[in-house]
XYZ file of C-alpha atoms in Angstrom:
321
model
C -17.318 -2.156 1.949
C -17.531 -4.330 5.229
C -18.984 -2.694 8.590
C -17.170 -2.916 11.901
C -14.271 -5.764 11.175
C -11.176 -5.549 13.272
C -7.350 -5.834 11.534
C -4.088 -6.004 13.112
C -1.012 -5.231 12.121
C 2.909 -6.176 13.115
C 5.897 -4.292 12.677
C 9.047 -4.705 13.835
C 9.735 -1.219 14.105
C 14.150 -1.526 14.805
C 15.457 -0.723 10.862
C 18.532 -2.592 11.748
C 16.978 -5.909 12.292
C 12.962 -5.507 9.745
C 14.430 -3.018 7.026
C 10.977 -2.027 5.654
C 7.955 -2.460 8.618
C 9.508 1.468 10.156
C 9.224 3.100 7.172
C 6.010 1.970 7.200
C 5.048 2.753 10.852
C 5.893 5.939 10.272
C 3.786 6.997 7.117
C 0.784 5.332 9.026
C 1.976 7.465 11.744
C 1.177 10.736 8.990
C -1.856 9.698 7.339
C -4.179 8.189 9.911
C -4.601 9.394 13.106
C -3.240 6.595 15.501
C -4.561 5.915 19.077
C -3.380 4.332 21.508
C -4.232 1.139 23.282
C -4.111 0.132 26.596
C -2.120 -2.686 24.481
C 1.367 -3.085 25.659
C 3.729 -5.275 23.275
C 7.155 -5.571 23.599
C 7.313 -1.886 26.169
C 4.824 -0.256 23.640
C 1.427 0.418 23.452
C -0.520 -0.639 20.487
C -2.738 2.506 17.972
C -5.347 1.866 16.669
C -7.323 3.631 13.727
C -10.895 3.807 13.269
C -12.468 3.990 9.292
C -15.843 5.390 8.989
C -17.730 2.029 9.235
C -16.345 1.094 12.464
C -14.165 -0.627 11.354
C -10.642 -1.114 13.312
C -6.987 -1.296 12.538
C -4.537 -2.414 15.346
C -0.958 -1.254 14.588
C 1.730 -3.710 17.066
C 5.242 -2.709 16.853
C 7.307 -4.921 18.085
C 11.369 -5.695 19.522
C 11.202 -8.540 16.408
C 9.637 -9.523 12.953
C 7.517 -11.790 14.983
C 8.042 -14.920 13.323
C 11.407 -14.588 13.528
C 10.170 -15.591 17.606
C 7.554 -16.817 17.033
C 7.254 -18.897 20.733
C 7.775 -15.714 22.818
C 4.707 -13.768 20.093
C 2.026 -16.478 19.839
C 0.637 -15.944 23.187
C 0.199 -12.755 22.756
C -1.212 -12.483 19.560
C -3.633 -14.468 20.699
C -3.701 -12.888 24.314
C -5.019 -9.662 22.002
C -6.659 -10.660 18.815
C -7.548 -13.618 18.344
C -11.280 -12.026 17.735
C -9.953 -9.806 14.226
C -11.196 -10.508 10.898
C -7.325 -10.970 9.368
C -3.621 -10.031 10.294
C -0.653 -8.650 8.584
C 3.060 -9.402 9.168
C 5.008 -6.012 6.956
C 8.039 -6.860 6.387
C 11.411 -6.407 3.664
C 11.681 -8.960 1.162
C 15.289 -10.229 -0.351
C 17.092 -13.892 -1.802
C 19.118 -14.973 -4.547
C 18.040 -14.098 -8.173
C 14.640 -12.151 -6.484
C 13.054 -9.975 -8.386
C 13.153 -6.126 -7.234
C 11.569 -3.504 -6.937
C 8.140 -5.625 -5.889
C 5.429 -5.261 -3.236
C 3.843 -8.709 -2.520
C 1.622 -10.689 -0.907
C 1.558 -14.730 0.162
C 0.084 -16.712 3.115
C 1.331 -18.432 5.391
C 2.275 -22.088 5.773
C 5.258 -24.745 5.606
C 4.237 -26.882 1.660
C 6.867 -29.434 3.377
C 5.412 -30.497 6.761
C 1.711 -29.467 5.289
C 1.251 -27.414 7.937
C -1.318 -24.168 6.245
C -1.981 -20.851 7.791
C -5.973 -19.712 7.479
C -6.408 -18.048 4.715
C -9.151 -15.559 3.168
C -8.963 -14.956 -0.379
C -11.095 -11.479 -0.552
C -9.277 -10.001 1.600
C -6.514 -11.006 0.096
C -8.308 -10.083 -2.818
C -8.634 -6.378 -1.159
C -4.784 -6.221 -0.966
C -3.995 -6.140 -3.650
C -6.214 -4.560 -5.929
C -5.675 -1.687 -3.128
C -1.498 -2.028 -3.340
C -2.264 -1.939 -7.744
C -4.713 1.426 -7.415
C -1.968 3.257 -4.815
C 0.864 1.915 -6.984
C -0.883 4.293 -10.083
C -2.248 6.720 -7.973
C 1.841 7.219 -6.886
C 2.790 7.207 -10.057
C 5.527 3.864 -9.650
C 5.450 2.333 -12.913
C 8.641 0.071 -12.186
C 6.822 -1.615 -9.636
C 5.203 -4.683 -9.632
C 2.117 -6.127 -7.526
C 2.377 -9.576 -6.466
C 1.617 -13.136 -5.192
C 4.783 -15.396 -3.922
C 4.506 -18.852 -2.317
C 3.423 -19.949 0.291
C 6.235 -19.635 3.418
C 6.172 -19.733 6.395
C 10.549 -17.387 7.278
C 9.379 -18.804 11.399
C 11.128 -21.934 9.508
C 14.105 -19.530 8.541
C 14.894 -17.197 11.004
C 12.879 -18.641 13.680
C 12.884 -22.001 15.904
C 11.380 -23.912 12.918
C 8.679 -25.269 14.390
C 5.609 -25.472 11.526
C 3.576 -26.612 13.547
C 3.001 -23.058 15.651
C 1.959 -21.855 11.771
C -2.146 -22.867 13.013
C -1.752 -21.740 16.584
C -2.863 -18.824 15.897
C -6.227 -18.611 13.721
C -6.508 -15.533 12.618
C -5.714 -15.568 8.757
C -2.136 -13.282 8.444
C -0.384 -11.715 5.634
C 3.062 -11.029 4.573
C 3.278 -7.442 3.287
C 7.050 -6.708 1.629
C 9.296 -4.808 0.311
C 11.276 -6.667 -2.013
C 14.066 -6.942 -3.095
C 17.045 -4.396 -2.198
C 18.246 -2.596 -0.166
C 16.760 0.882 -2.158
C 13.864 -0.370 -2.552
C 13.307 -1.159 0.914
C 14.476 3.136 1.439
C 11.785 3.576 -1.348
C 9.319 6.061 0.895
C 6.730 6.087 -1.760
C 6.603 2.251 -1.464
C 5.992 2.752 1.561
C 3.334 5.282 1.539
C 2.132 2.127 -1.067
C 1.351 0.368 1.992
C 0.607 2.151 4.852
C -2.788 3.980 2.304
C -3.435 -0.133 1.249
C -3.947 -1.729 4.608
C -6.781 0.065 5.599
C -8.405 -0.645 2.873
C -8.058 -4.342 3.200
C -12.439 -4.178 3.460
C -12.568 -2.574 1.067
C -15.239 -5.147 -1.560
C -15.852 -4.069 -4.809
C -18.635 -7.306 -5.612
C -17.385 -8.978 -7.784
C -17.880 -12.493 -6.432
C -14.136 -14.309 -6.596
C -13.549 -17.946 -7.469
C -11.193 -18.732 -5.260
C -8.713 -21.423 -6.004
C -5.965 -23.893 -4.609
C -2.769 -23.048 -6.841
C -0.519 -25.171 -7.891
C 3.507 -26.244 -9.390
C 5.978 -24.033 -11.544
C 8.106 -21.316 -9.120
C 8.299 -18.986 -6.134
C 7.201 -15.881 -8.154
C 5.098 -17.363 -10.212
C 3.502 -14.708 -12.792
C 0.494 -16.627 -14.076
C -0.660 -16.435 -10.873
C 0.174 -12.941 -9.298
C -1.631 -11.619 -13.492
C -4.175 -13.945 -12.310
C -5.346 -12.026 -9.455
C -5.899 -8.775 -11.196
C -8.307 -11.058 -13.873
C -11.698 -10.078 -14.100
C -14.580 -11.238 -16.306
C -18.608 -10.918 -16.392
C -18.905 -9.203 -12.314
C -15.878 -12.154 -11.573
C -12.182 -12.585 -10.319
C -9.975 -15.504 -8.970
C -9.291 -15.262 -5.037
C -6.090 -15.532 -4.772
C -4.277 -17.456 -1.223
C -2.758 -20.465 -1.037
C 0.180 -21.145 -4.081
C 1.945 -24.290 -2.895
C 5.269 -23.963 -5.665
C 6.809 -27.114 -7.324
C 10.161 -28.209 -5.151
C 8.186 -27.806 -1.952
C 6.140 -30.672 -3.433
C 8.979 -32.203 -4.355
C 10.500 -32.561 -1.240
C 7.000 -32.343 0.836
C 7.271 -35.926 -1.005
C 3.267 -34.923 -1.987
C 3.632 -37.573 -4.088
C 3.027 -39.953 -1.721
C -0.818 -40.566 0.383
C 0.486 -38.321 2.986
C 0.860 -35.860 0.437
C -2.851 -35.847 -0.559
C -3.279 -35.444 3.311
C -1.286 -32.198 3.083
C -3.783 -30.358 -0.392
C -6.683 -31.368 2.317
C -5.045 -29.298 4.763
C -4.398 -26.587 2.619
C -7.791 -26.208 0.906
C -9.269 -26.823 4.287
C -7.376 -23.927 5.444
C -8.711 -21.650 3.159
C -12.334 -19.622 4.240
C -14.590 -20.059 1.705
C -13.711 -23.036 0.510
C -12.136 -23.526 -3.877
C -14.147 -23.251 -6.545
C -11.032 -25.140 -8.442
C -7.511 -26.016 -9.125
C -5.047 -24.543 -11.183
C -1.726 -26.640 -11.879
C 1.409 -25.650 -14.479
C 1.675 -27.270 -16.994
C 4.777 -28.156 -16.187
C 3.612 -29.501 -12.998
C 4.456 -33.638 -12.987
C 1.987 -36.215 -13.732
C 2.157 -37.929 -9.877
C 1.040 -34.310 -8.623
C -1.960 -33.733 -11.640
C -3.460 -36.932 -10.726
C -3.220 -35.775 -6.674
C -4.952 -32.919 -7.711
C -7.834 -34.465 -9.666
C -8.337 -36.604 -7.135
C -9.152 -33.250 -4.882
C -11.300 -32.533 -8.310
C -13.545 -35.520 -7.924
C -14.354 -35.526 -4.125
C -14.930 -31.723 -4.407
C -16.771 -31.192 -7.973
C -14.561 -28.733 -8.608
C -12.454 -28.109 -12.056
C -8.525 -29.095 -11.961
C -7.384 -27.513 -14.886
C -3.961 -26.265 -16.747
C -2.625 -23.108 -15.807
C -2.855 -21.562 -19.026
C -7.002 -21.055 -18.472
C -6.425 -18.825 -16.100
C -6.636 -16.527 -19.312
C -9.385 -17.405 -20.453
C -11.900 -17.305 -17.440
C -14.413 -18.151 -19.681
C -14.205 -21.204 -20.787
C -13.263 -22.310 -16.641
C -16.012 -25.604 -15.759
C -16.104 -23.503 -12.611
C -19.543 -24.571 -11.391
C -20.005 -22.770 -8.298
C -18.368 -19.627 -6.790
C -16.671 -22.256 -3.156
C -16.810 -25.786 -2.208
C -19.180 -27.606 -1.299
C -18.500 -30.351 1.690
C-alpha cells in the first residue's frame, strides 16, 4: 500500500439533484471515523479520514454536482486540493439504452475538442479492483463493475467550456451507480463504493501495461473486461477510452485529430505501453493510431488480443519519449 497520499472526493448531498452521492456519503459517515477539517465548501466542512498508512481521504459535500457549475467549483478545487494525488466525483449514471445495475468508472475529457484531464491508470486500476472485490463480498452478483468512455458531464449540464477540464491538474474520475432509480437507491451498491474509495492507493504489485483504448461503443465490453485480465504478474492499465462516435464528430481523421490523440496520450500518467483499437474501427482512424505507434515505438493492436495478452508485442511498461 502507498503511504502519505491524498485523495479528494466530491459528493452532491442533495438527492433531488444527485440520486446517488448522498447515499454514498451517508455510508461513508457510518463506516469511517470522519473528522471535520477547517475547509468549508458551500457552508459545509470538508470531512477527512486518515488510514493506517497516513493516506488522507477528503470528502467534500457540495450543493451542486461540481461539473454542472465548474466555473464556480474549479477555483475552489484548485485552492484546496491541487496538491492531491487523485480525485473523484461520486454521481449517478443514466441514459437511453444505458445498462442497468452497474458500478462504472470513467476518466474526464471532452473527446470532440481534444481536452483531456490527467488520468492515473494505477489508481483507477486499484479502485476498479476494489469495487469488484467489495461487490463480490456483498453478494451483488447481478451488478457489474465496468469502465465507460471518457467524457465530461459539464458539456451537457454545465457551461460547456471544455477548456476548463485541464485546468484542474489532479487526475479525476467519475464513479457512478446506474442506471435506474432502483439501482441509485441500492444501499449495498452505495456501500460498495464507500468501502472502495479508501482503497484507491492499495496496489497489488502487478506491473501495469497502460493502454489507450480507441473505438467501439460507450460501454465497450472488451475494454471493460481488460481491467481484470492478468498474466505473468501483469495487468492492463485502463484509463482514457475514446469511443467511435466522438472520433467521428471530432473529425479525428484530420491532422488535428492526431494532435488530439497525442494530447490524450500525454495526459496519461506513466505513459502508455500500447494502443488497443476495436476491430470495426474505420481504416482512416487506424492509420492515425499506427502513426502514433511508430512515433512512440509501441504496439497498435486489435481488441481481440486483449484476451491473449501474451501475444501482444509489448516493449516496455510505459512509453519512452
